[in-house]
mmCIF file of C-alpha atoms in Angstrom:
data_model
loop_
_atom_site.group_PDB
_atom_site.id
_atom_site.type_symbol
_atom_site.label_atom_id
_atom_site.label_comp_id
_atom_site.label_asym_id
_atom_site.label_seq_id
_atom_site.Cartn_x
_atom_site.Cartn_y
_atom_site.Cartn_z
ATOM 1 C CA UNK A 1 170.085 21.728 39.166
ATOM 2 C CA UNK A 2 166.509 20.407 38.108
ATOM 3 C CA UNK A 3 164.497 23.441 36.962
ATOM 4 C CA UNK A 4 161.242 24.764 35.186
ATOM 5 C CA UNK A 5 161.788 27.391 33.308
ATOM 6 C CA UNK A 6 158.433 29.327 32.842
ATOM 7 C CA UNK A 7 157.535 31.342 29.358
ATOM 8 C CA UNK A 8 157.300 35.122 29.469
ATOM 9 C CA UNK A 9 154.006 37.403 31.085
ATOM 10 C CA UNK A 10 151.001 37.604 28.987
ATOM 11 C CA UNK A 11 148.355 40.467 28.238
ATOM 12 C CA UNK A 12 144.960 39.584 27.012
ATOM 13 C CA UNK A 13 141.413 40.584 25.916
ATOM 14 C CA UNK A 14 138.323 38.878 27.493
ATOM 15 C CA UNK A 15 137.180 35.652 25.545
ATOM 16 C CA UNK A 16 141.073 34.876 24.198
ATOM 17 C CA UNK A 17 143.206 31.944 25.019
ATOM 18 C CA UNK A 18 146.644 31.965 26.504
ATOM 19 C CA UNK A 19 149.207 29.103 26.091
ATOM 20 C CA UNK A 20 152.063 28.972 28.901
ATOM 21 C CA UNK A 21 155.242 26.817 28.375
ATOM 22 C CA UNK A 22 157.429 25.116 31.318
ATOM 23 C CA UNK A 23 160.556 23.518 29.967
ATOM 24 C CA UNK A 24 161.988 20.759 32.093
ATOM 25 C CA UNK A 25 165.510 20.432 32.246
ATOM 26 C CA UNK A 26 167.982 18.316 33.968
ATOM 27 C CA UNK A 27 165.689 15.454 34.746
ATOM 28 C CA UNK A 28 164.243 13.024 32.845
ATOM 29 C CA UNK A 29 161.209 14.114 31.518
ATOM 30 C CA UNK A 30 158.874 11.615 31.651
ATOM 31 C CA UNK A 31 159.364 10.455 35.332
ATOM 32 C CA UNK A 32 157.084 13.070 37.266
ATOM 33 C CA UNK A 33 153.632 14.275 36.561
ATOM 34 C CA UNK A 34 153.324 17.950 36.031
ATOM 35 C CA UNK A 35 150.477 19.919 37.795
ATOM 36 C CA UNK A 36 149.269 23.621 36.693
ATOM 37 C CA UNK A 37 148.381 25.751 40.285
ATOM 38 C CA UNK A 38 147.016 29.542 39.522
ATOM 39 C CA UNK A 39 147.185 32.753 42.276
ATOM 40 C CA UNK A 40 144.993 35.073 41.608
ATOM 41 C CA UNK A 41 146.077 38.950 43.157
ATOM 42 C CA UNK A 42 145.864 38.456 46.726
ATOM 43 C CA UNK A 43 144.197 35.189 46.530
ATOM 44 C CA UNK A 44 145.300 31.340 47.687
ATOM 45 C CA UNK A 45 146.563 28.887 45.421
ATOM 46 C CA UNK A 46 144.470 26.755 43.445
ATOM 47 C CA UNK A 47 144.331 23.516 41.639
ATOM 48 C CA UNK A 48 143.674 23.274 37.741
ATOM 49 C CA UNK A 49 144.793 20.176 36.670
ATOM 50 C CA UNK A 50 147.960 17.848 35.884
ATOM 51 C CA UNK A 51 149.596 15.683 32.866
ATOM 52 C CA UNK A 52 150.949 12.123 32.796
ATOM 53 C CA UNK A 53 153.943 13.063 30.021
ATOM 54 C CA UNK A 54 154.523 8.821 29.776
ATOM 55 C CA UNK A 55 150.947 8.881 28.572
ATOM 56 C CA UNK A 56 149.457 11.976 28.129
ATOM 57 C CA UNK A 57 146.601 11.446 30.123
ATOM 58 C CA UNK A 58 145.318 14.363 31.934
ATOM 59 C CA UNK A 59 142.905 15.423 35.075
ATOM 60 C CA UNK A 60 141.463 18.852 34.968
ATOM 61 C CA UNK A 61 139.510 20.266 38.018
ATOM 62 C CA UNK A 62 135.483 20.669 37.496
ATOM 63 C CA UNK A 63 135.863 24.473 37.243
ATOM 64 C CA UNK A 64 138.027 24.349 34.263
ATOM 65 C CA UNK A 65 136.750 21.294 32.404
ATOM 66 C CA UNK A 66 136.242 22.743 28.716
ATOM 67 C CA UNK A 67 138.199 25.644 28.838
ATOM 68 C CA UNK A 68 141.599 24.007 30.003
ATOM 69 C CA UNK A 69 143.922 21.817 27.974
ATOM 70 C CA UNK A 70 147.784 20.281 29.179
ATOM 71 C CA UNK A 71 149.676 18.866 26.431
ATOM 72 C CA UNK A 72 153.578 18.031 26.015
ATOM 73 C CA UNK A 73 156.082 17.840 23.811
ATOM 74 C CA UNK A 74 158.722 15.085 24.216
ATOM 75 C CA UNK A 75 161.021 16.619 21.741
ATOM 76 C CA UNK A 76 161.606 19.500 23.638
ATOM 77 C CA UNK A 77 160.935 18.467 27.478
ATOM 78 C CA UNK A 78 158.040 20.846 27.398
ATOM 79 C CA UNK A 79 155.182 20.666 29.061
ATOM 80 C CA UNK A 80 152.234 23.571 27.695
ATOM 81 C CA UNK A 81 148.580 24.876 29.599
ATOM 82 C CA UNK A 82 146.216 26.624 27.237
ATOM 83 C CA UNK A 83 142.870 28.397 29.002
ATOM 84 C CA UNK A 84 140.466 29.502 26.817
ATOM 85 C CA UNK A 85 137.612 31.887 26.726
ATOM 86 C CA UNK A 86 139.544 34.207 29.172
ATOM 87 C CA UNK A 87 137.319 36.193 31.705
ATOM 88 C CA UNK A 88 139.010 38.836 34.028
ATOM 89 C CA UNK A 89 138.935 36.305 36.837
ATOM 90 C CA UNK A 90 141.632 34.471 34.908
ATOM 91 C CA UNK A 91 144.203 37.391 35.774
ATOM 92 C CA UNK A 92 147.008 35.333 38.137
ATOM 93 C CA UNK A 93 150.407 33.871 38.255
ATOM 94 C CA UNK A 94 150.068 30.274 36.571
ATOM 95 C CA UNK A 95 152.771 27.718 37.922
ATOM 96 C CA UNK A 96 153.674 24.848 36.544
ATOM 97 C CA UNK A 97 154.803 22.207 39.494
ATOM 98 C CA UNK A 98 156.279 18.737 39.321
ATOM 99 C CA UNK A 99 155.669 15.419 40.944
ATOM 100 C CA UNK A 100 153.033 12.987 41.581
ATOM 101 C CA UNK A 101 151.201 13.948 45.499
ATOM 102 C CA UNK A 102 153.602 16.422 46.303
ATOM 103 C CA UNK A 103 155.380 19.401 43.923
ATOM 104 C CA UNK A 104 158.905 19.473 44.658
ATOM 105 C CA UNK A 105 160.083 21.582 42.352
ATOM 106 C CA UNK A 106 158.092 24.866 41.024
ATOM 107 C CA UNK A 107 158.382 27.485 38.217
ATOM 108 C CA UNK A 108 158.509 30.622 38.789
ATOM 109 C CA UNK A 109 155.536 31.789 37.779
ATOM 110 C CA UNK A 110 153.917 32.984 34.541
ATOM 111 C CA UNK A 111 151.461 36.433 35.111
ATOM 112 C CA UNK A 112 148.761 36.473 32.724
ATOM 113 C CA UNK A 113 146.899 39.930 32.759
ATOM 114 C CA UNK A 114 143.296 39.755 31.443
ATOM 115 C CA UNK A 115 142.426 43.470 30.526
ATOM 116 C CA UNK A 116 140.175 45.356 28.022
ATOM 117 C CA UNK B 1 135.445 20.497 45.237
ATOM 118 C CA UNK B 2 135.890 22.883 48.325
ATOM 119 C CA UNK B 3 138.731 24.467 49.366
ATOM 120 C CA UNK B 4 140.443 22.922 52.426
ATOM 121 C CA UNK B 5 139.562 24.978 55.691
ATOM 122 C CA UNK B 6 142.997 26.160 56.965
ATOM 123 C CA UNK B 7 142.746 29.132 60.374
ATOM 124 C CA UNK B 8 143.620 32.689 57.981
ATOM 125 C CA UNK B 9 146.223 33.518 60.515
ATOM 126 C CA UNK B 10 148.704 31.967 63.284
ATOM 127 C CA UNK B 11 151.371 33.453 65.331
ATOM 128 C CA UNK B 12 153.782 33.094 68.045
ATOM 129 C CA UNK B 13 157.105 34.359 69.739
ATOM 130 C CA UNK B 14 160.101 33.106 68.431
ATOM 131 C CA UNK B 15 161.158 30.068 70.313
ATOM 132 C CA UNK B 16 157.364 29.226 70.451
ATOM 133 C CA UNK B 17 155.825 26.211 68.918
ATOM 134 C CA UNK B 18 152.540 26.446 66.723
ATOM 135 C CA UNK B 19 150.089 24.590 64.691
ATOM 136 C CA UNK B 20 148.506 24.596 61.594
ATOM 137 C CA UNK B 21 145.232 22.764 60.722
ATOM 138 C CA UNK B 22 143.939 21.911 57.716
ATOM 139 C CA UNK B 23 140.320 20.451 57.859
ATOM 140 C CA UNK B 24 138.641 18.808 54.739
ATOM 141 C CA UNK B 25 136.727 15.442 54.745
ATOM 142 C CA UNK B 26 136.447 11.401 54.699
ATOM 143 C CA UNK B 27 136.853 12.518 50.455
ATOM 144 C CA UNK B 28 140.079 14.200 50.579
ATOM 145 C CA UNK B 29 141.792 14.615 53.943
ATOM 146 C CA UNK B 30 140.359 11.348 55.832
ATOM 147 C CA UNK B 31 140.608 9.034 53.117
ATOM 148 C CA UNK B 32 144.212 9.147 51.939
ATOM 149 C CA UNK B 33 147.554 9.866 53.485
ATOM 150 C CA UNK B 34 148.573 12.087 50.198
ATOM 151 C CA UNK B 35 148.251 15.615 52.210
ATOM 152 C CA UNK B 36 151.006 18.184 51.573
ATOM 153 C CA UNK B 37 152.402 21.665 52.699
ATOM 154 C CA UNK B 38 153.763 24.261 51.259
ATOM 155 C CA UNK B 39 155.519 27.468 52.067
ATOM 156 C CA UNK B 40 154.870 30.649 50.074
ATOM 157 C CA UNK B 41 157.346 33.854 50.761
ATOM 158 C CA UNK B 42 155.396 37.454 49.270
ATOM 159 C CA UNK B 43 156.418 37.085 45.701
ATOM 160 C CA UNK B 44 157.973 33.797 45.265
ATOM 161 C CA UNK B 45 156.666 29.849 44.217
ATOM 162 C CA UNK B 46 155.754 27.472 46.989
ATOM 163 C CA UNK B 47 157.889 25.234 48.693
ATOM 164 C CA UNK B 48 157.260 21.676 49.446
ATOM 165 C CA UNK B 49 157.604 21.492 53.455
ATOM 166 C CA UNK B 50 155.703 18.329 54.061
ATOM 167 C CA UNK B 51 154.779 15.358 51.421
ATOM 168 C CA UNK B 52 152.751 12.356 52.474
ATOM 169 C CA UNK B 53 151.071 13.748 55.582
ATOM 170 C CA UNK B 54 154.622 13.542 57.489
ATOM 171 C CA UNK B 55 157.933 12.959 55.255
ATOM 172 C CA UNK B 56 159.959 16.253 55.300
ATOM 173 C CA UNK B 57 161.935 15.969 51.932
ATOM 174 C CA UNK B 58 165.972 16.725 52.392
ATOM 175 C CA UNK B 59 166.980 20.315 53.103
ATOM 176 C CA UNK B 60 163.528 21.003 55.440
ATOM 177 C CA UNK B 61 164.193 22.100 58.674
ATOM 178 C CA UNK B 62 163.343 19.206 61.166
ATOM 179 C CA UNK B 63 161.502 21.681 63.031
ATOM 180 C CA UNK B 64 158.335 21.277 60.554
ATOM 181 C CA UNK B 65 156.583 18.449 61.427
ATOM 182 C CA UNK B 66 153.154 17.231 60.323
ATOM 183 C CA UNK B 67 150.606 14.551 61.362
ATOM 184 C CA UNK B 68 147.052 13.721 60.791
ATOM 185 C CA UNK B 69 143.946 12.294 62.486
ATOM 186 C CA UNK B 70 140.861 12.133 61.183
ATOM 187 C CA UNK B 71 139.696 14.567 58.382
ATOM 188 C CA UNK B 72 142.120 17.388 59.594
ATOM 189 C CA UNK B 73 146.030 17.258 58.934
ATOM 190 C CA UNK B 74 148.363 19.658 60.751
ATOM 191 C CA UNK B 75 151.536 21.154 60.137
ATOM 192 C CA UNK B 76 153.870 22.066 63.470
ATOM 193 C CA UNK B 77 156.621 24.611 63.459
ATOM 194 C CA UNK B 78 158.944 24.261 66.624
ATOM 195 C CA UNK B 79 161.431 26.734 67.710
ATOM 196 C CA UNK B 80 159.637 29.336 65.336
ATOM 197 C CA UNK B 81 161.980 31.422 64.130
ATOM 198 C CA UNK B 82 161.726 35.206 62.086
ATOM 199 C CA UNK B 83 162.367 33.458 58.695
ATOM 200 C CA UNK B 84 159.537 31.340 59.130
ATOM 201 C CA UNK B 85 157.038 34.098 58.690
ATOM 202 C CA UNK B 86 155.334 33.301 55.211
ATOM 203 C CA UNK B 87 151.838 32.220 53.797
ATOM 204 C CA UNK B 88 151.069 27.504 54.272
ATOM 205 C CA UNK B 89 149.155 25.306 52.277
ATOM 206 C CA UNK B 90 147.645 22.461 52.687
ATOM 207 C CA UNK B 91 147.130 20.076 49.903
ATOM 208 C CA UNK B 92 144.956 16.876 49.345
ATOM 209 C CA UNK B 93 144.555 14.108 47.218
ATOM 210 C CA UNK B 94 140.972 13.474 46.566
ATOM 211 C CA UNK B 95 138.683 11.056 45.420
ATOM 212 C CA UNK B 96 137.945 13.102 42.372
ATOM 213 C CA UNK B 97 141.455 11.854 41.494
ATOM 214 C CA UNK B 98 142.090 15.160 41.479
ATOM 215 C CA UNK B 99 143.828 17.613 44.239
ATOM 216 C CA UNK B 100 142.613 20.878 46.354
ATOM 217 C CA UNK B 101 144.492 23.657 48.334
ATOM 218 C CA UNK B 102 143.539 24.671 51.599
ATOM 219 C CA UNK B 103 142.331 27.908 52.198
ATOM 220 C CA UNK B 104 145.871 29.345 53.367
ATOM 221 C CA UNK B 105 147.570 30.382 56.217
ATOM 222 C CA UNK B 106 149.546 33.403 57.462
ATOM 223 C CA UNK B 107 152.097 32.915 59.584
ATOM 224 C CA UNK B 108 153.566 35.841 61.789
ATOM 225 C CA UNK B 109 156.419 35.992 64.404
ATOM 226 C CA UNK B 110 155.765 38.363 67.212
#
């Protein structure tokens, strides 16, 4: 079945970057957009930003203009978030989610720890 | 760009009907009929429940329904049932051209 198969937890410092993975499979690849959605511990869901991977055009949210960047890479049906400057606030589950308006089908979830 | 106001909590007997709001404004929620919901079980990725202010995508239960009027979109649950109990959000389209969550629900069965 169509899938997103999330890269492994991550452990960082304060002021590092982080660069998730979500590898589409069993779908073509460029149909959907792909959004990014963060939970912080205990916390609501929240937006950061998606990726047209026809064009590579992206939208980031306000909050995370200049620290945020979504890329792809056709070869391998991958889609890639990299946050920057990491502050303990940035400790959450990052999901990658597909589709346009509405996500129908969500990874699983990458944790990122942000710890001294 | 503001989180969508969703109540924090909701409940009701099983059997029991209840509603979910989701209030934003004429920039998000009133303006466009791209408002979504989701279903989040403790642990586990959302679930789309509700695309398009009202299309429940195959394999929903028909007893999620959702509508809108004015800035505030709703999501219903008829017939509530034990395995409905689980965190709901709302999402928007906005005129940012970007999208915002609602503020989250949690939904228990008495």
């Amino acid at each position: 079945q169509v899938q997103l198969v999330q890269s492994g937890a991550e452990v960082k410092k304060p002021g590092a970057s982080v660069k998730v993975s979500c590898k589409a499979s069993r779908y073509t690849f460029t149909i959907n957009y792909m959004h990014w959605v963060r939970q912080a511990p205990g916390q609501g869901l929240e937006w950061m930003g998606l990726i047209n991977p026809n064009t590579g055009n992206t939208k980031y949210a306000q909050k995370f203009q200049g620290r945020v960047t979504m890329t792809t890479d056709t070869s391998t049906s991958t889609f890639y978030m990299d946050l920057s400057s990491l502050r303990y606030e940035d400790t959450a589950v990052y999901y990658c989610a597909r589709g346009a308006d509405a996500s129908d089908i969500w990874g699983l979830g990458t944790v990122v720890s942000v710890s001294p | 760009q503001s989180a969508l106001t969703q109540p924090a909590s909701v409940s009701g007997s099983p059997g029991q009907s209840i509603t979910i709001s989701c209030t934003g404004t004429s920039s998000d929620v009133g303006g466009y009929n791209y408002v979504s919901w989701y279903q989040q079980e403790p642990g586990k990725a959302p679930k789309l429940m509700i695309s398009e202010v009202s299309i429940r995508p195959s394999g929903v239960s028909h007893r999620f329904s959702g509508s809108k009027s004015g800035n505030t979109a709703s999501l219903t649950i008829s017939g509530l049932q034990a395995e409905d109990e689980a965190d709901y959000y709302c999402c928007s389209y906005t005129s940012s051209n970007t999208y915002v969550f609602g503020t989250g629900t949690k939904v228990t069965v008495l």
